[in-house]
Amino acid sequence: MTGEPTTGKYPGPLGRRAPLLIAGGLALAALASGCGGSGSAAPAAARTGTASPQAAADAQPGRISGLSARWLGRIPADARQAVVVYGDAADSPSGTVTLYQKHGSAWTADATWASHNGRLGWTPSHHEDDKRSPVGVFTLTDAGGLLPDPGSKLPYHQTALFTPPSVWGPSHRHDFDYVIAIDYNRVRGSSPLDPRRPQGERAGGSIWLHLDPGSGSSACVTLPKAAMQHLLRTLDPARHPVVVMGDRATLAGKDA
């Protein structure tokens, strides 16, 4: 895979040298280690893929719905935006994502969408190629994709290196049109394609929010195109956005 970025807002380690550092095999390795390959779950045809006002009705007034006090306490004090991924079950590849925004001391639900996650579900100790998404609270600092910047507030890195390998098949052609990197085992302030793994290769990496092909992923959380556009235009570094992700039972504290 080849290509030069047409936009790039990274003053950090990669900056303008990003094409040299992540070209070819490194970019392919970053894609494959995160959400590569085809899922085995059937498409969630009955689930809605658009923003819904039902999110507000489902949320408890002033707080994020479905999170135990322990999980609420893991959200950094300065975070004013939270993307909450509610997996349907510990071994399920499907779920729901709700964007919350904090005004004063109160959280309000902004929108909700159907989603997919790791095809084998969730794990508190993710490792390379386990086909499960990591449970946890992670910051969101960097974005990118194959398509031009749709108006992202996060630093956005556009490059043809986000092109999925053709062997994945046509259903994955648009997986990485838009990407938001989840700050799990990665270097913040760099392109989502940066292959560096501070915790080592064994811990996996390249775990993103990206477009939904209609089935479970290797570890990423996938969403409809409209959802990704909404998140890119809404998540603001000045509001310190995070993602809280896991199956509903774990997030509610029923695993304790």
C-alpha positions as a printed NumPy array, in Angstrom:
array([[  0.   ,   0.   ,   0.   ],
       [  1.286,   3.411,  -0.896],
       [  0.168,   6.987,  -0.61 ],
       [  1.055,  10.371,   0.833],
       [ -1.059,  12.163,   3.44 ],
       [ -3.005,  15.118,   2.134],
       [ -3.565,  16.468,   5.638],
       [ -1.646,  16.055,   8.844],
       [ -1.707,  18.   ,  12.103],
       [  0.932,  16.097,  14.034],
       [  3.808,  18.174,  15.479],
       [  4.945,  15.135,  17.485],
       [  7.242,  12.17 ,  16.737],
       [  5.768,  11.354,  13.332],
       [  4.823,  14.776,  11.984],
       [  5.741,  15.199,   8.324],
       [  7.936,  12.089,   8.479],
       [  4.898,   9.867,   9.026],
       [  4.82 ,   8.474,   5.438],
       [  8.411,   7.289,   5.833],
       [  7.828,   5.66 ,   9.208],
       [  4.534,   3.913,   8.551],
       [  4.732,   3.144,   4.838],
       [  4.129,  -0.256,   3.34 ],
       [  4.604,  -3.168,   5.699],
       [  4.362,  -1.153,   8.919],
       [  0.993,   0.275,   7.947],
       [ -0.265,  -3.15 ,   6.935],
       [  0.946,  -4.589,  10.245],
       [ -0.862,  -1.842,  12.168],
       [ -4.111,  -2.569,  10.327],
       [ -3.827,  -6.335,  10.682],
       [ -2.915,  -6.28 ,  14.372],
       [ -6.015,  -4.284,  15.274],
       [ -9.164,  -4.827,  13.236],
       [ -7.972,  -6.882,  10.312],
       [ -9.882,  -9.707,   8.71 ],
       [-13.527, -10.526,   8.37 ],
       [-15.942, -11.103,  11.228],
       [-17.984, -14.216,  11.729],
       [-21.078, -12.664,  13.262],
       [-24.181, -11.973,  11.214],
       [-25.054,  -8.337,  10.463],
       [-27.257,  -6.689,  13.06 ],
       [-30.044,  -5.977,  10.599],
       [-32.638,  -5.18 ,  13.237],
       [-30.489,  -2.591,  14.985],
       [-30.609,   1.104,  14.224],
       [-27.523,   2.791,  12.825],
       [-28.444,   6.445,  13.274],
       [-28.299,   8.905,  16.135],
       [-31.334,   8.539,  18.373],
       [-33.009,  10.827,  20.913],
       [-33.774,   7.648,  22.874],
       [-30.31 ,   8.031,  24.395],
       [-31.568,  10.876,  26.542],
       [-34.548,   8.867,  27.729],
       [-32.393,   5.887,  28.677],
       [-29.871,   7.927,  30.675],
       [-30.284,   8.588,  34.373],
       [-30.535,  12.355,  34.907],
       [-27.147,  13.933,  35.469],
       [-25.06 ,  10.772,  35.233],
       [-23.882,   8.19 ,  32.762],
       [-26.32 ,   5.312,  32.661],
       [-25.204,   1.751,  33.261],
       [-21.887,   2.466,  34.989],
       [-21.133,   1.42 ,  38.544],
       [-19.551,   3.92 ,  40.943],
       [-16.231,   2.146,  40.391],
       [-16.374,   2.74 ,  36.645],
       [-17.601,   6.307,  37.025],
       [-14.596,   6.89 ,  39.278],
       [-12.237,   5.771,  36.532],
       [-13.274,   8.617,  34.26 ],
       [-10.666,  11.402,  34.596],
       [-11.907,  14.466,  36.447],
       [-11.161,  16.74 ,  33.49 ],
       [-13.084,  14.628,  30.951],
       [-16.132,  16.448,  29.598],
       [-16.974,  13.986,  26.833],
       [-17.37 ,  10.217,  27.138],
       [-18.046,   7.67 ,  24.409],
       [-19.565,   4.722,  26.272],
       [-19.543,   1.337,  24.532],
       [-22.11 ,  -1.036,  26.043],
       [-21.37 ,  -4.552,  24.803],
       [-24.444,  -6.767,  24.796],
       [-22.647,  -9.588,  26.638],
       [-19.146, -10.724,  27.576],
       [-18.96 , -13.066,  24.56 ],
       [-21.061, -11.005,  22.137],
       [-19.774,  -9.021,  19.124],
       [-22.638,  -6.509,  19.212],
       [-23.518,  -3.561,  21.39 ],
       [-24.546,   0.075,  21.606],
       [-22.498,   3.273,  21.772],
       [-23.701,   6.453,  23.468],
       [-21.918,   9.803,  23.431],
       [-22.244,  11.735,  26.699],
       [-21.28 ,  15.34 ,  27.31 ],
       [-20.715,  16.936,  30.688],
       [-22.125,  20.36 ,  31.478],
       [-21.219,  21.567,  34.929],
       [-21.457,  18.454,  37.086],
       [-24.135,  16.742,  34.984],
       [-23.68 ,  14.254,  32.142],
       [-26.235,  14.29 ,  29.323],
       [-26.692,  11.793,  26.494],
       [-26.021,  13.312,  23.08 ],
       [-26.708,  10.413,  20.684],
       [-26.651,   6.627,  20.517],
       [-25.872,   4.09 ,  17.782],
       [-25.706,   0.342,  17.22 ],
       [-22.15 ,  -1.006,  17.188],
       [-19.934,  -4.063,  16.922],
       [-16.819,  -5.   ,  18.891],
       [-14.423,  -7.947,  19.014],
       [-16.067, -10.98 ,  17.419],
       [-15.476, -13.066,  20.575],
       [-16.602, -10.286,  22.906],
       [-14.641,  -8.573,  25.683],
       [-11.642,  -9.122,  27.952],
       [-10.011,  -7.239,  30.858],
       [ -6.586,  -8.471,  29.668],
       [ -6.45 ,  -8.088,  25.895],
       [ -3.617,  -9.665,  23.973],
       [ -2.683,  -9.837,  20.317],
       [ -5.149, -11.776,  18.135],
       [ -7.531, -12.842,  20.919],
       [-10.463, -11.421,  18.893],
       [-11.77 ,  -9.594,  21.967],
       [-12.006,  -5.881,  22.711],
       [-10.244,  -4.562,  25.823],
       [-12.402,  -3.486,  28.751],
       [-11.374,  -0.143,  30.215],
       [-11.339,   3.639,  30.131],
       [ -9.07 ,   5.143,  27.488],
       [ -8.41 ,   8.641,  26.189],
       [ -9.203,   9.666,  22.604],
       [ -6.588,  11.999,  21.135],
       [ -5.978,  11.207,  17.447],
       [ -7.932,  10.453,  14.298],
       [ -7.494,   9.833,  10.611],
       [ -8.763,   7.863,   7.68 ],
       [ -8.872,   7.204,   3.999],
       [-11.341,  10.04 ,   3.342],
       [-10.654,  13.773,   3.691],
       [-11.086,  15.407,   7.092],
       [-14.86 ,  15.838,   7.66 ],
       [-14.272,  18.678,  10.131],
       [-12.585,  16.787,  12.936],
       [-11.636,  18.618,  16.099],
       [ -9.148,  15.853,  16.894],
       [ -5.889,  15.909,  14.897],
       [ -6.751,  14.142,  11.647],
       [ -4.311,  12.231,   9.449],
       [ -5.533,  11.365,   5.959],
       [ -3.56 ,   8.869,   3.905],
       [ -4.087,   6.055,   1.4  ],
       [ -2.258,   3.82 ,   3.876],
       [ -5.628,   3.337,   5.586],
       [ -6.769,   1.287,   2.574],
       [ -7.804,  -2.185,   3.804],
       [ -6.   ,  -5.102,   2.12 ],
       [ -7.987,  -6.404,  -0.856],
       [ -7.886,  -9.944,   0.576],
       [-10.288,  -8.835,   3.3  ],
       [-13.035,  -8.639,   0.681],
       [-15.474,  -5.951,  -0.483],
       [-17.416,  -5.81 ,   2.781],
       [-14.355,  -4.231,   4.429],
       [-13.563,  -1.727,   1.673],
       [-14.71 ,   1.244,   3.737],
       [-13.696,   0.094,   7.237],
       [-11.064,   2.802,   7.656],
       [-12.695,   5.682,   5.784],
       [-12.802,   7.324,   9.228],
       [-10.833,   6.233,  12.289],
       [-10.494,   7.444,  15.881],
       [ -7.6  ,   5.828,  17.717],
       [ -8.362,   4.382,  21.157],
       [ -5.366,   5.134,  23.372],
       [ -4.676,   1.523,  24.268],
       [ -0.989,   0.555,  23.988],
       [ -0.148,   3.355,  21.57 ],
       [  1.784,   6.62 ,  21.492],
       [ -0.617,   9.519,  21.886],
       [ -0.14 ,  12.512,  19.608],
       [  0.673,  10.364,  16.577],
       [ -1.19 ,   8.934,  13.599],
       [ -3.485,   5.978,  14.364],
       [ -1.164,   4.027,  12.047],
       [  1.861,   4.552,  14.296],
       [  2.993,   0.947,  14.967],
       [  4.74 ,   1.619,  18.298],
       [  3.472,  -0.447,  21.251],
       [  4.738,   0.933,  24.61 ],
       [  3.472,  -2.173,  26.474],
       [  4.978,  -4.573,  23.931],
       [  3.625,  -6.386,  20.893],
       [  2.01 ,  -9.127,  22.993],
       [ -0.491,  -6.627,  24.412],
       [ -1.852,  -5.852,  20.931],
       [ -2.712,  -2.451,  19.562],
       [ -4.235,  -0.485,  16.672],
       [ -7.603,  -0.58 ,  18.418],
       [ -9.871,   2.017,  16.9  ],
       [-13.36 ,   3.34 ,  16.497],
       [-14.074,   2.935,  12.777],
       [-16.782,   2.202,  10.21 ],
       [-18.933,  -0.863,  10.758],
       [-18.752,  -3.643,   8.13 ],
       [-21.777,  -5.303,   9.735],
       [-20.024,  -7.914,  11.876],
       [-17.584,  -8.374,  14.754],
       [-14.02 ,  -7.111,  14.494],
       [-10.643,  -8.34 ,  15.702],
       [-10.737,  -5.88 ,  18.63 ],
       [-12.028,  -2.525,  17.395],
       [-15.401,  -0.885,  18.008],
       [-17.265,  -0.211,  14.769],
       [-20.002,   2.301,  14.026],
       [-22.108,   3.622,  11.129],
       [-20.577,   6.304,   8.924],
       [-22.908,   9.003,  10.259],
       [-21.839,   8.144,  13.805],
       [-18.153,   8.443,  12.961],
       [-18.728,  11.791,  11.275],
       [-20.665,  13.012,  14.313],
       [-17.942,  11.902,  16.716],
       [-15.161,  13.44 ,  14.64 ],
       [-16.976,  16.77 ,  14.485],
       [-17.915,  16.698,  18.176],
       [-15.025,  15.215,  20.169],
       [-12.883,  18.126,  21.247],
       [ -9.363,  17.847,  22.713],
       [-10.191,  20.801,  24.951],
       [-12.93 ,  18.665,  26.542],
       [-10.575,  15.697,  27.13 ],
       [-12.722,  12.956,  25.548],
       [-12.51 ,   9.355,  26.717],
       [-14.039,   6.044,  25.754],
       [-15.49 ,   3.747,  28.433],
       [-15.885,   0.269,  26.962],
       [-16.94 ,  -3.199,  28.031],
       [-19.902,  -5.527,  28.264],
       [-22.935,  -4.207,  30.129],
       [-22.593,  -6.566,  33.088],
       [-18.99 ,  -5.569,  33.71 ],
       [-19.673,  -1.859,  33.351],
       [-22.582,  -2.155,  35.786],
       [-20.259,  -3.777,  38.333],
       [-21.866,  -7.214,  38.211],
       [-18.455,  -8.791,  37.697],
       [-17.256,  -7.61 ,  41.114]])
